[in-house]
Backbone atoms as SQL, in Angstrom:
CREATE TABLE atoms (id INTEGER PRIMARY KEY, chain TEXT, resi INTEGER, resn TEXT, atom TEXT, x REAL, y REAL, z REAL);
INSERT INTO atoms VALUES
  (1, 'A', 1, 'PRO', 'N', 0.878, -1.633, -0.015),
  (2, 'A', 1, 'PRO', 'CA', 0.003, -0.146, -0.048),
  (3, 'A', 1, 'PRO', 'C', 0.930, 0.969, -0.132),
  (4, 'A', 2, 'SER', 'N', 0.257, 2.217, -0.041),
  (5, 'A', 2, 'SER', 'CA', 1.189, 3.982, -0.172),
  (6, 'A', 2, 'SER', 'C', 1.084, 4.296, 0.906),
  (7, 'A', 3, 'VAL', 'N', 1.848, 4.949, 0.921),
  (8, 'A', 3, 'VAL', 'CA', 2.295, 5.763, 2.480),
  (9, 'A', 3, 'VAL', 'C', 1.481, 6.951, 2.556),
  (10, 'A', 4, 'THR', 'N', 1.264, 7.298, 1.303),
  (11, 'A', 4, 'THR', 'CA', 0.945, 8.795, 1.027),
  (12, 'A', 4, 'THR', 'C', -0.677, 8.553, 0.212),
  (13, 'A', 5, 'GLU', 'N', -1.464, 9.206, 0.543),
  (14, 'A', 5, 'GLU', 'CA', -2.667, 9.198, -0.166),
  (15, 'A', 5, 'GLU', 'C', -2.475, 9.673, -1.679),
  (16, 'A', 6, 'SER', 'N', -3.229, 9.615, -2.740),
  (17, 'A', 6, 'SER', 'CA', -2.933, 9.639, -4.025),
  (18, 'A', 6, 'SER', 'C', -3.877, 10.455, -4.628),
  (19, 'A', 7, 'SER', 'N', -3.548, 11.385, -5.489),
  (20, 'A', 7, 'SER', 'CA', -5.111, 11.971, -5.845),
  (21, 'A', 7, 'SER', 'C', -5.676, 11.308, -7.128),
  (22, 'A', 8, 'ALA', 'N', -4.909, 10.392, -7.580),
  (23, 'A', 8, 'ALA', 'CA', -5.889, 9.766, -8.793),
  (24, 'A', 8, 'ALA', 'C', -6.028, 8.063, -8.598),
  (25, 'A', 9, 'PRO', 'N', -6.609, 7.467, -9.153),
  (26, 'A', 9, 'PRO', 'CA', -6.848, 6.111, -8.807),
  (27, 'A', 9, 'PRO', 'C', -5.524, 5.363, -9.212),
  (28, 'A', 10, 'SER', 'N', -5.304, 4.344, -8.814),
  (29, 'A', 10, 'SER', 'CA', -4.086, 3.686, -9.450),
  (30, 'A', 10, 'SER', 'C', -4.118, 2.860, -10.636),
  (31, 'A', 11, 'VAL', 'N', -3.438, 2.642, -11.609),
  (32, 'A', 11, 'VAL', 'CA', -3.513, 2.326, -12.800),
  (33, 'A', 11, 'VAL', 'C', -3.383, 0.769, -12.859),
  (34, 'A', 12, 'LYS', 'N', -2.990, 0.115, -11.759),
  (35, 'A', 12, 'LYS', 'CA', -3.006, -1.107, -11.686),
  (36, 'A', 12, 'LYS', 'C', -3.674, -1.593, -10.187),
  (37, 'A', 13, 'ALA', 'N', -4.863, -2.852, -10.114),
  (38, 'A', 13, 'ALA', 'CA', -5.351, -2.949, -8.993),
  (39, 'A', 13, 'ALA', 'C', -4.496, -3.765, -7.925),
  (40, 'A', 14, 'SER', 'N', -4.697, -3.339, -6.617),
  (41, 'A', 14, 'SER', 'CA', -3.666, -4.054, -5.782),
  (42, 'A', 14, 'SER', 'C', -4.884, -5.215, -5.149),
  (43, 'A', 15, 'ASN', 'N', -3.977, -6.280, -4.693),
  (44, 'A', 15, 'ASN', 'CA', -4.714, -7.475, -4.627),
  (45, 'A', 15, 'ASN', 'C', -4.714, -7.427, -2.887),
  (46, 'A', 16, 'LYS', 'N', -4.589, -6.415, -2.420),
  (47, 'A', 16, 'LYS', 'CA', -4.724, -5.874, -0.971),
  (48, 'A', 16, 'LYS', 'C', -5.629, -5.108, -0.107),
  (49, 'A', 17, 'PRO', 'N', -6.282, -5.147, 0.577),
  (50, 'A', 17, 'PRO', 'CA', -7.076, -3.907, 0.766),
  (51, 'A', 17, 'PRO', 'C', -6.118, -2.792, 1.313),
  (52, 'A', 18, 'SER', 'N', -6.932, -1.662, 1.267),
  (53, 'A', 18, 'SER', 'CA', -6.552, -0.629, 2.069),
  (54, 'A', 18, 'SER', 'C', -6.349, -0.382, 3.323),
  (55, 'A', 19, 'GLU', 'N', -5.563, -0.180, 3.897),
  (56, 'A', 19, 'GLU', 'CA', -5.175, -0.190, 5.613),
  (57, 'A', 19, 'GLU', 'C', -6.085, 1.053, 6.114),
  (58, 'A', 20, 'THR', 'N', -6.418, 1.967, 5.609),
  (59, 'A', 20, 'THR', 'CA', -7.823, 3.082, 5.746),
  (60, 'A', 20, 'THR', 'C', -8.520, 3.562, 4.995),
  (61, 'A', 21, 'SER', 'N', -10.123, 3.282, 5.520),
  (62, 'A', 21, 'SER', 'CA', -11.125, 2.905, 5.180),
  (63, 'A', 21, 'SER', 'C', -11.664, 4.635, 4.018),
  (64, 'A', 22, 'SER', 'N', -12.194, 4.887, 3.304),
  (65, 'A', 22, 'SER', 'CA', -12.490, 6.043, 2.763),
  (66, 'A', 22, 'SER', 'C', -13.985, 6.668, 3.380),
  (67, 'A', 23, 'ASP', 'N', -13.735, 7.598, 3.022),
  (68, 'A', 23, 'ASP', 'CA', -14.686, 8.555, 3.566),
  (69, 'A', 23, 'ASP', 'C', -16.088, 8.267, 2.750),
  (70, 'A', 24, 'SER', 'N', -16.130, 7.928, 1.771),
  (71, 'A', 24, 'SER', 'CA', -17.019, 7.935, 0.572),
  (72, 'A', 24, 'SER', 'C', -17.149, 6.853, -0.159),
  (73, 'A', 25, 'PRO', 'N', -18.486, 6.088, -0.523),
  (74, 'A', 25, 'PRO', 'CA', -18.419, 4.829, -1.303),
  (75, 'A', 25, 'PRO', 'C', -17.733, 4.663, -2.658),
  (76, 'A', 26, 'SER', 'N', -17.798, 3.607, -2.916),
  (77, 'A', 26, 'SER', 'CA', -16.781, 3.256, -4.344),
  (78, 'A', 26, 'SER', 'C', -17.516, 3.547, -5.242),
  (79, 'A', 27, 'VAL', 'N', -17.313, 4.071, -6.243),
  (80, 'A', 27, 'VAL', 'CA', -17.591, 4.319, -7.766),
  (81, 'A', 27, 'VAL', 'C', -18.037, 2.908, -8.201),
  (82, 'A', 28, 'THR', 'N', -17.368, 2.188, -8.190),
  (83, 'A', 28, 'THR', 'CA', -17.720, 1.163, -9.029),
  (84, 'A', 28, 'THR', 'C', -18.080, 0.242, -8.445),
  (85, 'A', 29, 'GLU', 'N', -18.625, -1.145, -8.736),
  (86, 'A', 29, 'GLU', 'CA', -19.424, -1.772, -7.812),
  (87, 'A', 29, 'GLU', 'C', -18.059, -2.922, -7.840),
  (88, 'A', 30, 'SER', 'N', -17.925, -3.652, -6.842),
  (89, 'A', 30, 'SER', 'CA', -16.850, -4.573, -6.520),
  (90, 'A', 30, 'SER', 'C', -17.313, -5.985, -7.088),
  (91, 'A', 31, 'SER', 'N', -16.095, -6.926, -7.566),
  (92, 'A', 31, 'SER', 'CA', -16.449, -8.260, -8.060),
  (93, 'A', 31, 'SER', 'C', -16.747, -9.176, -6.472),
  (94, 'A', 32, 'ALA', 'N', -16.304, -8.578, -5.910),
  (95, 'A', 32, 'ALA', 'CA', -16.293, -9.467, -4.410),
  (96, 'A', 32, 'ALA', 'C', -17.386, -9.426, -3.448),
  (97, 'A', 33, 'PRO', 'N', -17.958, -9.658, -2.438),
  (98, 'A', 33, 'PRO', 'CA', -18.628, -8.915, -1.315),
  (99, 'A', 33, 'PRO', 'C', -17.728, -8.525, -0.664),
  (100, 'A', 34, 'SER', 'N', -18.384, -7.872, 0.356),
  (101, 'A', 34, 'SER', 'CA', -17.888, -7.004, 1.479),
  (102, 'A', 34, 'SER', 'C', -17.479, -7.833, 2.962),
  (103, 'A', 35, 'VAL', 'N', -16.257, -7.714, 3.257),
  (104, 'A', 35, 'VAL', 'CA', -16.026, -9.070, 4.502),
  (105, 'A', 35, 'VAL', 'C', -16.934, -8.719, 5.541),
  (106, 'A', 36, 'SER', 'N', -17.612, -7.315, 5.946),
  (107, 'A', 36, 'SER', 'CA', -18.292, -7.280, 6.905),
  (108, 'A', 36, 'SER', 'C', -19.563, -6.836, 6.595),
  (109, 'A', 37, 'ALA', 'N', -20.300, -7.156, 7.197),
  (110, 'A', 37, 'ALA', 'CA', -22.384, -6.392, 6.874),
  (111, 'A', 37, 'ALA', 'C', -22.068, -5.126, 7.288),
  (112, 'A', 38, 'SER', 'N', -23.098, -4.007, 6.043),
  (113, 'A', 38, 'SER', 'CA', -23.341, -2.915, 6.604),
  (114, 'A', 38, 'SER', 'C', -23.596, -2.396, 8.039),
  (115, 'A', 39, 'VAL', 'N', -23.768, -1.324, 8.259),
  (116, 'A', 39, 'VAL', 'CA', -24.468, -0.690, 9.670),
  (117, 'A', 39, 'VAL', 'C', -25.896, -0.269, 9.103),
  (118, 'A', 40, 'ALA', 'N', -26.196, 0.627, 8.232),
  (119, 'A', 40, 'ALA', 'CA', -27.266, 1.043, 7.820),
  (120, 'A', 40, 'ALA', 'C', -28.064, 0.156, 6.579),
  (121, 'A', 41, 'PRO', 'N', -29.393, 0.161, 6.929),
  (122, 'A', 41, 'PRO', 'CA', -29.767, -0.277, 5.182),
  (123, 'A', 41, 'PRO', 'C', -29.231, 0.456, 4.186),
  (124, 'A', 42, 'SER', 'N', -29.787, -0.246, 2.564),
  (125, 'A', 42, 'SER', 'CA', -29.073, 0.179, 1.857),
  (126, 'A', 42, 'SER', 'C', -30.036, 1.392, 1.617),
  (127, 'A', 43, 'ASP', 'N', -29.969, 2.155, 0.643),
  (128, 'A', 43, 'ASP', 'CA', -31.032, 3.368, 0.204),
  (129, 'A', 43, 'ASP', 'C', -32.027, 3.040, -0.715),
  (130, 'A', 44, 'THR', 'N', -31.913, 2.133, -1.715),
  (131, 'A', 44, 'THR', 'CA', -32.668, 1.592, -2.567),
  (132, 'A', 44, 'THR', 'C', -32.742, -0.188, -2.481),
  (133, 'A', 45, 'SER', 'N', -33.765, -0.416, -3.072),
  (134, 'A', 45, 'SER', 'CA', -34.252, -1.769, -2.674),
  (135, 'A', 45, 'SER', 'C', -33.720, -2.331, -4.175),
  (136, 'A', 46, 'SER', 'N', -33.727, -3.916, -4.238),
  (137, 'A', 46, 'SER', 'CA', -33.387, -4.881, -5.309),
  (138, 'A', 46, 'SER', 'C', -34.898, -4.652, -5.777),
  (139, 'A', 47, 'ASP', 'N', -34.688, -5.456, -7.104),
  (140, 'A', 47, 'ASP', 'CA', -35.553, -5.667, -7.872),
  (141, 'A', 47, 'ASP', 'C', -36.131, -7.108, -7.964),
  (142, 'A', 48, 'SER', 'N', -35.266, -7.648, -7.455),
  (143, 'A', 48, 'SER', 'CA', -36.286, -8.959, -7.040),
  (144, 'A', 48, 'SER', 'C', -35.772, -9.520, -5.625),
  (145, 'A', 49, 'PRO', 'N', -36.773, -10.527, -5.113),
  (146, 'A', 49, 'PRO', 'CA', -36.570, -11.035, -3.711),
  (147, 'A', 49, 'PRO', 'C', -35.513, -11.542, -3.380),
  (148, 'A', 50, 'SER', 'N', -34.243, -11.751, -2.093),
  (149, 'A', 50, 'SER', 'CA', -33.280, -12.500, -2.134),
  (150, 'A', 50, 'SER', 'C', -33.807, -13.750, -2.310),
  (151, 'A', 51, 'ASN', 'N', -32.730, -14.725, -2.265),
  (152, 'A', 51, 'ASN', 'CA', -32.792, -16.142, -2.422),
  (153, 'A', 51, 'ASN', 'C', -33.265, -16.914, -1.049),
  (154, 'A', 52, 'ALA', 'N', -33.684, -17.756, -0.946),
  (155, 'A', 52, 'ALA', 'CA', -34.305, -18.427, 0.252),
  (156, 'A', 52, 'ALA', 'C', -32.529, -18.739, 1.164),
  (157, 'A', 53, 'PRO', 'N', -32.460, -18.808, 2.075),
  (158, 'A', 53, 'PRO', 'CA', -31.335, -19.430, 2.593),
  (159, 'A', 53, 'PRO', 'C', -30.826, -20.781, 2.434),
  (160, 'A', 54, 'VAL', 'N', -29.521, -21.436, 1.886),
  (161, 'A', 54, 'VAL', 'CA', -29.083, -22.229, 2.067),
  (162, 'A', 54, 'VAL', 'C', -28.936, -23.227, 3.350),
  (163, 'A', 55, 'GLY', 'N', -28.896, -24.245, 3.423),
  (164, 'A', 55, 'GLY', 'CA', -27.985, -24.967, 4.285),
  (165, 'A', 55, 'GLY', 'C', -28.606, -24.952, 5.783),
  (166, 'A', 56, 'GLY', 'N', -29.621, -24.227, 5.976),
  (167, 'A', 56, 'GLY', 'CA', -30.532, -23.829, 7.186),
  (168, 'A', 56, 'GLY', 'C', -31.008, -25.230, 7.992),
  (169, 'A', 57, 'THR', 'N', -30.917, -25.284, 9.313),
  (170, 'A', 57, 'THR', 'CA', -31.070, -26.157, 9.770),
  (171, 'A', 57, 'THR', 'C', -32.554, -26.486, 10.335),
  (172, 'A', 58, 'CYS', 'N', -33.253, -27.517, 10.263),
  (173, 'A', 58, 'CYS', 'CA', -34.713, -28.223, 10.573),
  (174, 'A', 58, 'CYS', 'C', -34.597, -28.571, 11.983),
  (175, 'A', 59, 'GLU', 'N', -34.791, -27.745, 13.066),
  (176, 'A', 59, 'GLU', 'CA', -34.532, -28.390, 14.415),
  (177, 'A', 59, 'GLU', 'C', -35.607, -27.963, 15.239),
  (178, 'A', 60, 'ASP', 'N', -36.354, -28.610, 15.862),
  (179, 'A', 60, 'ASP', 'CA', -37.230, -28.513, 17.038),
  (180, 'A', 60, 'ASP', 'C', -36.676, -27.333, 18.174),
  (181, 'A', 61, 'SER', 'N', -37.522, -26.148, 18.445),
  (182, 'A', 61, 'SER', 'CA', -36.967, -25.055, 19.430),
  (183, 'A', 61, 'SER', 'C', -37.197, -25.605, 20.639),
  (184, 'A', 62, 'GLN', 'N', -36.047, -25.165, 21.382),
  (185, 'A', 62, 'GLN', 'CA', -35.218, -25.708, 22.882),
  (186, 'A', 62, 'GLN', 'C', -36.173, -25.172, 23.677),
  (187, 'A', 63, 'ASP', 'N', -36.847, -23.879, 22.848),
  (188, 'A', 63, 'ASP', 'CA', -37.517, -22.704, 23.778),
  (189, 'A', 63, 'ASP', 'C', -39.237, -23.296, 24.390),
  (190, 'A', 64, 'TRP', 'N', -39.513, -23.689, 23.623),
  (191, 'A', 64, 'TRP', 'CA', -40.749, -23.646, 22.999),
  (192, 'A', 64, 'TRP', 'C', -41.456, -24.503, 24.351),
  (193, 'A', 65, 'ILE', 'N', -42.802, -24.389, 24.973),
  (194, 'A', 65, 'ILE', 'CA', -43.157, -24.905, 25.585),
  (195, 'A', 65, 'ILE', 'C', -44.510, -24.367, 25.619),
  (196, 'A', 66, 'TYR', 'N', -45.350, -25.506, 26.312),
  (197, 'A', 66, 'TYR', 'CA', -46.764, -25.463, 26.474),
  (198, 'A', 66, 'TYR', 'C', -47.558, -25.541, 27.520),
  (199, 'A', 67, 'VAL', 'N', -47.827, -24.650, 28.601),
  (200, 'A', 67, 'VAL', 'CA', -47.886, -25.225, 29.703),
  (201, 'A', 67, 'VAL', 'C', -50.055, -25.315, 29.863),
  (202, 'A', 68, 'ARG', 'N', -50.003, -26.564, 30.559),
  (203, 'A', 68, 'ARG', 'CA', -51.184, -26.729, 31.106),
  (204, 'A', 68, 'ARG', 'C', -51.452, -27.579, 32.744),
  (205, 'A', 69, 'GLY', 'N', -52.324, -26.389, 33.513),
  (206, 'A', 69, 'GLY', 'CA', -51.796, -26.539, 34.869),
  (207, 'A', 69, 'GLY', 'C', -50.505, -26.404, 35.378),
  (208, 'A', 70, 'ARG', 'N', -50.233, -27.459, 36.322),
  (209, 'A', 70, 'ARG', 'CA', -48.926, -27.640, 36.344),
  (210, 'A', 70, 'ARG', 'C', -47.582, -28.124, 35.605),
  (211, 'A', 71, 'LYS', 'N', -47.935, -28.915, 34.622),
  (212, 'A', 71, 'LYS', 'CA', -47.702, -29.307, 33.684),
  (213, 'A', 71, 'LYS', 'C', -46.724, -28.539, 32.723),
  (214, 'A', 72, 'VAL', 'N', -45.340, -28.997, 32.256),
  (215, 'A', 72, 'VAL', 'CA', -45.071, -27.930, 31.048),
  (216, 'A', 72, 'VAL', 'C', -44.377, -29.104, 30.218),
  (217, 'A', 73, 'TYR', 'N', -45.205, -28.704, 28.770),
  (218, 'A', 73, 'TYR', 'CA', -45.014, -29.827, 27.658),
  (219, 'A', 73, 'TYR', 'C', -43.780, -29.061, 26.494),
  (220, 'A', 74, 'THR', 'N', -42.916, -29.634, 25.780),
  (221, 'A', 74, 'THR', 'CA', -42.232, -29.254, 25.061),
  (222, 'A', 74, 'THR', 'C', -42.601, -29.933, 23.327),
  (223, 'A', 75, 'CYS', 'N', -41.600, -29.903, 22.270),
  (224, 'A', 75, 'CYS', 'CA', -41.382, -30.305, 21.277),
  (225, 'A', 75, 'CYS', 'C', -41.540, -31.990, 21.489),
  (226, 'A', 76, 'ASP', 'N', -41.307, -32.295, 22.222),
  (227, 'A', 76, 'ASP', 'CA', -41.115, -34.482, 22.585),
  (228, 'A', 76, 'ASP', 'C', -42.726, -34.328, 22.878),
  (229, 'A', 77, 'TRP', 'N', -43.314, -33.907, 23.331),
  (230, 'A', 77, 'TRP', 'CA', -44.813, -33.942, 23.629),
  (231, 'A', 77, 'TRP', 'C', -45.300, -33.766, 22.467),
  (232, 'A', 78, 'VAL', 'N', -45.257, -33.108, 21.998),
  (233, 'A', 78, 'VAL', 'CA', -46.126, -32.977, 20.477),
  (234, 'A', 78, 'VAL', 'C', -45.543, -33.882, 19.707),
  (235, 'A', 79, 'ALA', 'N', -44.488, -34.496, 19.510),
  (236, 'A', 79, 'ALA', 'CA', -43.660, -35.480, 18.805),
  (237, 'A', 79, 'ALA', 'C', -44.588, -36.692, 18.775),
  (238, 'A', 80, 'LYS', 'N', -45.101, -36.897, 20.166),
  (239, 'A', 80, 'LYS', 'CA', -46.310, -38.069, 20.187),
  (240, 'A', 80, 'LYS', 'C', -47.594, -37.987, 19.459),
  (241, 'A', 81, 'LYS', 'N', -48.274, -37.028, 19.693),
  (242, 'A', 81, 'LYS', 'CA', -49.331, -36.912, 18.452),
  (243, 'A', 81, 'LYS', 'C', -49.100, -35.770, 17.756),
  (244, 'A', 82, 'PRO', 'N', -48.080, -35.532, 16.885),
  (245, 'A', 82, 'PRO', 'CA', -48.087, -34.289, 15.751),
  (246, 'A', 82, 'PRO', 'C', -49.234, -33.845, 14.876),
  (247, 'A', 83, 'LYS', 'N', -50.415, -34.671, 14.346),
  (248, 'A', 83, 'LYS', 'CA', -51.257, -34.837, 13.892),
  (249, 'A', 83, 'LYS', 'C', -52.137, -33.247, 14.585),
  (250, 'A', 84, 'SER', 'N', -52.599, -33.518, 15.819),
  (251, 'A', 84, 'SER', 'CA', -53.040, -32.856, 16.254),
  (252, 'A', 84, 'SER', 'C', -52.431, -31.785, 17.349),
  (253, 'A', 85, 'ARG', 'N', -51.540, -32.094, 18.042),
  (254, 'A', 85, 'ARG', 'CA', -50.505, -31.343, 19.238),
  (255, 'A', 85, 'ARG', 'C', -49.697, -30.415, 18.038),
  (256, 'A', 86, 'CYS', 'N', -49.454, -30.180, 16.540),
  (257, 'A', 86, 'CYS', 'CA', -48.784, -29.197, 15.857),
  (258, 'A', 86, 'CYS', 'C', -49.661, -27.964, 16.100),
  (259, 'A', 87, 'GLN', 'N', -50.987, -27.711, 16.045),
  (260, 'A', 87, 'GLN', 'CA', -51.971, -26.851, 16.489),
  (261, 'A', 87, 'GLN', 'C', -51.700, -26.082, 17.474),
  (262, 'A', 88, 'THR', 'N', -51.319, -26.833, 18.665),
  (263, 'A', 88, 'THR', 'CA', -51.095, -26.138, 19.850),
  (264, 'A', 88, 'THR', 'C', -50.306, -24.943, 20.013),
  (265, 'A', 89, 'VAL', 'N', -51.219, -24.048, 20.750),
  (266, 'A', 89, 'VAL', 'CA', -50.292, -22.170, 21.083),
  (267, 'A', 89, 'VAL', 'C', -49.458, -22.859, 22.074),
  (268, 'A', 90, 'GLY', 'N', -48.124, -22.311, 21.935),
  (269, 'A', 90, 'GLY', 'CA', -47.309, -22.820, 23.074),
  (270, 'A', 90, 'GLY', 'C', -47.492, -21.333, 24.148),
  (271, 'A', 91, 'GLN', 'N', -46.554, -21.263, 25.263),
  (272, 'A', 91, 'GLN', 'CA', -46.393, -20.213, 26.175),
  (273, 'A', 91, 'GLN', 'C', -46.334, -18.801, 25.337),
  (274, 'A', 92, 'ASP', 'N', -45.122, -18.892, 24.420),
  (275, 'A', 92, 'ASP', 'CA', -44.925, -17.483, 23.578),
  (276, 'A', 92, 'ASP', 'C', -46.044, -17.076, 22.467),
  (277, 'A', 93, 'GLY', 'N', -46.786, -17.581, 22.352),
  (278, 'A', 93, 'GLY', 'CA', -47.984, -17.482, 21.551),
  (279, 'A', 93, 'GLY', 'C', -47.632, -18.187, 19.984),
  (280, 'A', 94, 'THR', 'N', -46.727, -18.882, 20.198),
  (281, 'A', 94, 'THR', 'CA', -46.460, -19.391, 18.743),
  (282, 'A', 94, 'THR', 'C', -47.163, -20.809, 18.584),
  (283, 'A', 95, 'LEU', 'N', -47.598, -21.267, 17.216),
  (284, 'A', 95, 'LEU', 'CA', -47.991, -22.431, 17.078),
  (285, 'A', 95, 'LEU', 'C', -47.029, -23.402, 17.026),
  (286, 'A', 96, 'ALA', 'N', -46.803, -24.534, 18.038),
  (287, 'A', 96, 'ALA', 'CA', -45.911, -25.921, 17.635),
  (288, 'A', 96, 'ALA', 'C', -45.826, -25.723, 16.001),
  (289, 'A', 97, 'LEU', 'N', -46.524, -26.008, 15.150),
  (290, 'A', 97, 'LEU', 'CA', -46.030, -25.853, 13.815),
  (291, 'A', 97, 'LEU', 'C', -44.746, -25.100, 13.587),
  (292, 'A', 98, 'ASP', 'N', -44.889, -23.880, 14.165),
  (293, 'A', 98, 'ASP', 'CA', -43.948, -22.939, 14.056),
  (294, 'A', 98, 'ASP', 'C', -42.656, -23.338, 14.642),
  (295, 'A', 99, 'SER', 'N', -42.692, -23.900, 15.455),
  (296, 'A', 99, 'SER', 'CA', -41.375, -23.737, 16.143),
  (297, 'A', 99, 'SER', 'C', -40.988, -25.230, 16.748),
  (298, 'A', 100, 'CYS', 'N', -41.636, -26.205, 16.494),
  (299, 'A', 100, 'CYS', 'CA', -41.522, -28.076, 16.390),
  (300, 'A', 100, 'CYS', 'C', -41.149, -27.932, 14.947),
  (301, 'A', 101, 'LEU', 'N', -40.266, -27.636, 14.232),
  (302, 'A', 101, 'LEU', 'CA', -40.243, -27.653, 12.854),
  (303, 'A', 101, 'LEU', 'C', -39.715, -29.024, 12.392),
  (304, 'A', 102, 'ASP', 'N', -38.769, -29.750, 13.180),
  (305, 'A', 102, 'ASP', 'CA', -38.866, -31.110, 12.386),
  (306, 'A', 102, 'ASP', 'C', -39.885, -32.048, 13.088),
  (307, 'A', 103, 'THR', 'N', -40.373, -31.800, 14.255),
  (308, 'A', 103, 'THR', 'CA', -41.409, -32.978, 14.569),
  (309, 'A', 103, 'THR', 'C', -42.748, -32.088, 13.477),
  (310, 'A', 104, 'CYS', 'N', -43.261, -30.874, 13.595),
  (311, 'A', 104, 'CYS', 'CA', -44.172, -30.669, 12.584),
  (312, 'A', 104, 'CYS', 'C', -43.961, -31.029, 11.012),
  (313, 'A', 105, 'SER', 'N', -42.744, -31.437, 10.865),
  (314, 'A', 105, 'SER', 'CA', -42.432, -31.350, 9.021),
  (315, 'A', 105, 'SER', 'C', -42.582, -29.953, 8.865),
  (316, 'A', 106, 'ASN', 'N', -42.438, -29.149, 9.270),
  (317, 'A', 106, 'ASN', 'CA', -42.455, -27.841, 8.413),
  (318, 'A', 106, 'ASN', 'C', -41.085, -27.054, 8.383),
  (319, 'A', 107, 'CYS', 'N', -40.350, -27.621, 7.893),
  (320, 'A', 107, 'CYS', 'CA', -39.296, -27.045, 7.515),
  (321, 'A', 107, 'CYS', 'C', -39.134, -25.997, 6.613),
  (322, 'A', 108, 'PRO', 'N', -38.425, -25.184, 6.631),
  (323, 'A', 108, 'PRO', 'CA', -38.191, -24.106, 5.448),
  (324, 'A', 108, 'PRO', 'C', -37.599, -24.481, 3.894);
């Protein structure tokens, strides 16, 4: 990297990132994604929706519970009768269907 700041862009691209950040966004688009996430949302929206996540896990929530009287039930309880119990509303207001994803065969 240069020790002093240049008044014009480099003729040859560098394969190393700058040691200091710039005060303004790049004029041209990069061929590689950013290393870190943006702090603020984009000013413009994209023309098409994002692709669905790939390689996500399909697991039952460890936090979902259903309380009846003094008994507390989890996704393990739902698994015993999923046809009827996947419609059960849990303590947090969510259906077992949306929290016990593997048990209720509701994977994204």
